[in-house]
Coordinates of C-alpha atoms in Angstrom, one line a residue:
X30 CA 0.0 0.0 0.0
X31 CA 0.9 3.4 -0.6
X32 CA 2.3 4.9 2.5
X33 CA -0.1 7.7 3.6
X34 CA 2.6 10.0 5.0
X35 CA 3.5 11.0 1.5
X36 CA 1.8 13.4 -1.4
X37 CA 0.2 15.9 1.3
X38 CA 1.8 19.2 -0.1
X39 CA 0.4 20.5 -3.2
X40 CA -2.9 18.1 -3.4
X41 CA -5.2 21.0 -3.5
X42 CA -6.4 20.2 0.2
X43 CA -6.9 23.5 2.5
X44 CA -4.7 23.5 5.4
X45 CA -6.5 24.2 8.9
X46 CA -3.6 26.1 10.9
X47 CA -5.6 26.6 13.9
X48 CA -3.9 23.8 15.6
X49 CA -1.1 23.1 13.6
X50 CA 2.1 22.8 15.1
X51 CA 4.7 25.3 13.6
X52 CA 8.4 25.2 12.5
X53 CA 10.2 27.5 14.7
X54 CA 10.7 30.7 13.3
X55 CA 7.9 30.3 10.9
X56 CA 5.8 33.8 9.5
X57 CA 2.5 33.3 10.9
X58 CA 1.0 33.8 7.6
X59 CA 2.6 30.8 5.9
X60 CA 0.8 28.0 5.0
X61 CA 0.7 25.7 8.0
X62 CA 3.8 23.1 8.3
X63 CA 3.0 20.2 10.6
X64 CA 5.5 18.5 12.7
X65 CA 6.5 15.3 11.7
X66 CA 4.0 13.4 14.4
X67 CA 5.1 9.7 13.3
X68 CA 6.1 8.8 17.1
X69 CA 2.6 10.2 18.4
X70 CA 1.5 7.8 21.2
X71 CA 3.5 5.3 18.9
X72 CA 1.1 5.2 15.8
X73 CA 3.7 4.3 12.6
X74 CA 2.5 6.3 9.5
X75 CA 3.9 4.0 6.8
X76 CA 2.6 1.0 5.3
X77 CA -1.2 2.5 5.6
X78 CA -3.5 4.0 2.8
X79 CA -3.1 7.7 2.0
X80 CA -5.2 10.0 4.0
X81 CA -8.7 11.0 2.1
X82 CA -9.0 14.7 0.7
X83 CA -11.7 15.4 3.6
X84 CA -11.7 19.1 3.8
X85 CA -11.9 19.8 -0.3
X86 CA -13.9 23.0 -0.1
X87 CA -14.3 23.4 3.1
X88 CA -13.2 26.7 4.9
X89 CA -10.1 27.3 7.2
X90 CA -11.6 26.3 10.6
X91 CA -11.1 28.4 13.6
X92 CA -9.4 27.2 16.4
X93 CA -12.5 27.1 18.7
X94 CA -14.2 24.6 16.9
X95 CA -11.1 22.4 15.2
X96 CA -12.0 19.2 16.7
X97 CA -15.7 19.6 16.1
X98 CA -14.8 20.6 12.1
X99 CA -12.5 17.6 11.9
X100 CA -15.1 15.2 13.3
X101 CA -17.9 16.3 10.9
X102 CA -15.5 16.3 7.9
X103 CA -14.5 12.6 9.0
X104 CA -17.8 11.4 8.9
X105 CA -18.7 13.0 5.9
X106 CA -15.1 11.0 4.6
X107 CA -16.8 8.1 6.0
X108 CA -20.2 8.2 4.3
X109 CA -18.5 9.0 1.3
X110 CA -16.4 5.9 1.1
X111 CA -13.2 8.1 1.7
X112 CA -12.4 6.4 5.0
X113 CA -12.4 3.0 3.5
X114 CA -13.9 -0.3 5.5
X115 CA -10.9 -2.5 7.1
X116 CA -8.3 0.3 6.6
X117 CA -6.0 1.7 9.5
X118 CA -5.4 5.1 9.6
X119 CA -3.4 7.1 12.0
X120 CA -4.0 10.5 13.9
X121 CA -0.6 12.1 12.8
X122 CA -1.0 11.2 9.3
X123 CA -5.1 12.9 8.7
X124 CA -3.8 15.1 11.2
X125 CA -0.8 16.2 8.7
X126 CA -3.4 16.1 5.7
X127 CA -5.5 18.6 7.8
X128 CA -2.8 20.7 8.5
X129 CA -3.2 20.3 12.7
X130 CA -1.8 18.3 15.0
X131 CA -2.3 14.6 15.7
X132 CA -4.5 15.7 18.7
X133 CA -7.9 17.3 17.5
X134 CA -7.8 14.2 15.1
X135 CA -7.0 11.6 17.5
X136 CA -9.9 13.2 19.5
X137 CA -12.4 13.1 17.0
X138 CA -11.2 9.7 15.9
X139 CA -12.1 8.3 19.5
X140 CA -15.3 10.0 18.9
X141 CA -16.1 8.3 15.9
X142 CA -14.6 4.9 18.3
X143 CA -17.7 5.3 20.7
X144 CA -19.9 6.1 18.1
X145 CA -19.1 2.4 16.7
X146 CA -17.5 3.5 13.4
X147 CA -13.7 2.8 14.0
X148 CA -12.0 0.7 16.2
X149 CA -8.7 1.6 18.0
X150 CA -5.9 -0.2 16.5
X151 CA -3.0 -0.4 19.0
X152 CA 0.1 1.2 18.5
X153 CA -1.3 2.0 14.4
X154 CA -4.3 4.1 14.8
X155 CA -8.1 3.3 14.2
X156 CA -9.4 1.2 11.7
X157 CA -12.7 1.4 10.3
X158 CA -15.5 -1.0 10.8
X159 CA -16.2 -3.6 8.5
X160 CA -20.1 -4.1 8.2
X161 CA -22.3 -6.3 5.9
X162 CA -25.6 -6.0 4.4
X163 CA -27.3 -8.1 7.7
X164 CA -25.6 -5.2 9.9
X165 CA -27.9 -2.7 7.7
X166 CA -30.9 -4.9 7.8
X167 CA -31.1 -5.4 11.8
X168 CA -30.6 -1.4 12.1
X169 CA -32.9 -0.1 9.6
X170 CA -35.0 -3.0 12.0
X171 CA -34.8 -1.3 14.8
X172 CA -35.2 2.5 13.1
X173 CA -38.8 1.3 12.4
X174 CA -39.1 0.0 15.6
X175 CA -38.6 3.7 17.3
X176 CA -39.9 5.6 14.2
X177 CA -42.9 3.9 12.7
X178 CA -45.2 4.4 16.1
X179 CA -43.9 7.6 16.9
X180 CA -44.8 9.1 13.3
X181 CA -47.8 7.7 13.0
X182 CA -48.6 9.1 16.5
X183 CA -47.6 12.4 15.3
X184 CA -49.9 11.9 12.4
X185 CA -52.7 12.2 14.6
X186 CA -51.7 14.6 16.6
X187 CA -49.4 17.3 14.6
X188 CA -51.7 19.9 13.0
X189 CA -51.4 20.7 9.5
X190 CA -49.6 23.5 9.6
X191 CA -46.3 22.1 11.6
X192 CA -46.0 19.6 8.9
X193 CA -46.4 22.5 6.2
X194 CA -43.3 24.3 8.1
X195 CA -40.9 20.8 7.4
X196 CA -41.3 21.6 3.5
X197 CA -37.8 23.6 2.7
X198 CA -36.2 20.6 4.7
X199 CA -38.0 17.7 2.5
X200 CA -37.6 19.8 -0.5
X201 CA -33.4 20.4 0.4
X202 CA -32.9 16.5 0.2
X203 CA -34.5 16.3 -3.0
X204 CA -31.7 19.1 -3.8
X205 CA -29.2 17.1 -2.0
X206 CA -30.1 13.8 -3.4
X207 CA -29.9 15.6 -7.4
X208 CA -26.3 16.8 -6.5
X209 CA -25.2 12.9 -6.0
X210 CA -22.9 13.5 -3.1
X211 CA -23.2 10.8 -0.7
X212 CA -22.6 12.6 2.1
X213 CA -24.7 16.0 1.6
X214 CA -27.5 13.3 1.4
X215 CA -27.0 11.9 4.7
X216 CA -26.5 14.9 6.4
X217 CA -29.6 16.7 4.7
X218 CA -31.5 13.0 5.4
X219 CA -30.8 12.7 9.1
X220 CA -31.9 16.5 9.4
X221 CA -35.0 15.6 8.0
X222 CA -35.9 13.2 10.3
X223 CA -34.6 15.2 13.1
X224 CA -37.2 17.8 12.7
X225 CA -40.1 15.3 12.1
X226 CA -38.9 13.2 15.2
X227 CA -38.4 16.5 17.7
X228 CA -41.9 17.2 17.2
X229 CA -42.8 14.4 19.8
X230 CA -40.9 16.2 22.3
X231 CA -38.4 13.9 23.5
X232 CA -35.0 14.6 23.3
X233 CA -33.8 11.4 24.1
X234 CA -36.2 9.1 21.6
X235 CA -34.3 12.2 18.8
X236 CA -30.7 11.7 20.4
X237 CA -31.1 7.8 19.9
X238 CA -32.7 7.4 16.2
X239 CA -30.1 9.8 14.9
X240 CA -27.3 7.5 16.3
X241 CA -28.7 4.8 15.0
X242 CA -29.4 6.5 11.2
X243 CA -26.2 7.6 11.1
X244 CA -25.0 4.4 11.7
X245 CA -27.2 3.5 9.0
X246 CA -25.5 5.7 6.5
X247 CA -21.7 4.0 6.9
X248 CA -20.5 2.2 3.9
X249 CA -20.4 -1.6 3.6
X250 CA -17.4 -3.3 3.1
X251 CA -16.4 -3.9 -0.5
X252 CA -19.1 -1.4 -2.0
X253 CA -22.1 -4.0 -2.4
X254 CA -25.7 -3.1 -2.4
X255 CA -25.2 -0.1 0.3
X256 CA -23.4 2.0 -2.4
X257 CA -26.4 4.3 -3.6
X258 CA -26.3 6.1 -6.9
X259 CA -28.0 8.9 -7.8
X260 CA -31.2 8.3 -8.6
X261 CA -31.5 5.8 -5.5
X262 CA -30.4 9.2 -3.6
X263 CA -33.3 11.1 -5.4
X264 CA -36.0 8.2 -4.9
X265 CA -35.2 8.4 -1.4
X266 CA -35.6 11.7 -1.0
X267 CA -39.3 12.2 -2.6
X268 CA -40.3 10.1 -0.2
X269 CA -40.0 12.6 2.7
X270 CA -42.2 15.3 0.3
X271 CA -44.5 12.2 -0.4
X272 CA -44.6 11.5 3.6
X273 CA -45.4 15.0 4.4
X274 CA -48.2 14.9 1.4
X275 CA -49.9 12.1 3.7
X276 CA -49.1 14.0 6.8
X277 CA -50.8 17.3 6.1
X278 CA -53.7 15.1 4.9
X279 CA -53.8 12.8 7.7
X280 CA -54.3 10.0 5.8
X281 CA -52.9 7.2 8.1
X282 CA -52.7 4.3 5.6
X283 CA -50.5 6.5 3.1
X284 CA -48.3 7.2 6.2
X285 CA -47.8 4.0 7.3
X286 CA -47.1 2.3 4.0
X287 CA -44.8 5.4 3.0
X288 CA -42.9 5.0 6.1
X289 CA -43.0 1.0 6.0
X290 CA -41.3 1.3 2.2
X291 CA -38.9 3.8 3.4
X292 CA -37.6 1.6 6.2
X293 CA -37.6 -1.4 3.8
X294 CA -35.5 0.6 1.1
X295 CA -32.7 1.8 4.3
X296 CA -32.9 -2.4 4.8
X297 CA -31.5 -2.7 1.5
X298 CA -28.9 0.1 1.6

């Protein structure tokens, strides 16, 4: 494998100097130059795939909210395939890619650890979990079990007009879906359901489905049927106008079956 310590200068990648680590000496408005970081907490950075282009596009991120930044632009890599299933990756090495030190990343990495997406590696770094299409079935499983009673109780309940208000956010994943990016999808998905959830009122039933549809949204190992094109993105996504169609109209039989086909097409990736 390529080692991943290489090729990080000149790839087109902004930097994010807030909490990089400079050479002494160094004018403080030259591009950030990392530390070599290979010894961190004794993760090697050879012999390990090159570090993903995570932060292509993305602002120079203030120091305040580095580790936060680096977190969301690893899960993004993640949904996106960047982050690849059964590859190690160390902190020093993404850290060098970011432009930071090993630290925010490491942080952010052990994160992602709790979170069930990577699994510490010692003395390498973390590697990321390998799942199969029965890992996406027994989740999108239990997604219906929480979602399906909760939003057809909410049918009943919601008036008309608080559905009417979730419009721009079923109408931006239709957006998202058309643009093809994987991980704009997710992120504009789980918002979606977010707002549709929080109207029950409980924080905790909303904390613990998005957990559970992000995990839903990581890639399965060696591409398979979880890899979603395009128009699998766009389907997808006029089912939340279609769902809020049957809301506003109260028509229970639409919702449940709308909802039922949604979970069922999540089951399949």
């Amino acid at each position: 494998m390529k080692q991943g310590a290489q090729g990080s200068a000149g790839t087109g990648v902004p930097q994010i100097r807030a909490e990089a680590q400079r050479v002494p000496g160094q004018a403080a408005g030259q591009a950030g130059v990392v530390r070599q970081a290979g010894a961190v907490r004794g993760e090697h950075t050879h012999s390990e795939p090159p570090a993903p282009p995570v932060t292509r596009g993305r602002p120079v991120v203030q120091r305040s909210s580095v580790r936060g930044q680096i977190l969301d632009a690893l899960r993004a890599a993640l949904v996106a395939g960047d982050l690849r299933p059964g590859e190690v990756y160390s902190a020093p090495v993404l850290g060098e890619r970011f432009g930071v030190s090993a630290t925010p990343v490491r942080e952010a990495m052990q994160q992602l650890a709790l979170e069930g997406a990577v699994e510490v590696v010692p003395n390498r770094g973390f590697r990321v979990v390998e799942r199969g299409t029965r890992d996406l079935a027994e989740l999108a499983e239990v997604r219906a079990l929480i979602e399906v009673p909760v939003m057809l109780r909410l049918a009943r309940t919601v008036p008309a007009e608080r559905w009417a208000e979730l419009r721009p956010l079923a109408e931006a994943t239709v957006r998202a879906a058309s643009s093809g990016c994987r991980a704009t999808y997710a992120e504009s998905d789980r918002h979606f359901h977010r707002a549709v959830l929080s109207l029950s009122g409980n924080r905790q039933l909303v904390r613990i489905a998005e957990d559970l549809h992000r995990r839903a949204q990581w890639p399965l190992v060696g591409g398979g049927p979880g890899v979603r094109g395009r128009a699998d993105l766009v389907a997808d996504a006029h089912e939340h106008t279609a769902l809020l169609d049957a809301l506003i109209a109260r028509d229970l039989d639409v919702v449940r079956a709308l909802v039922g086909e949604h979970f069922a097409g999540a089951a399949a990736g």
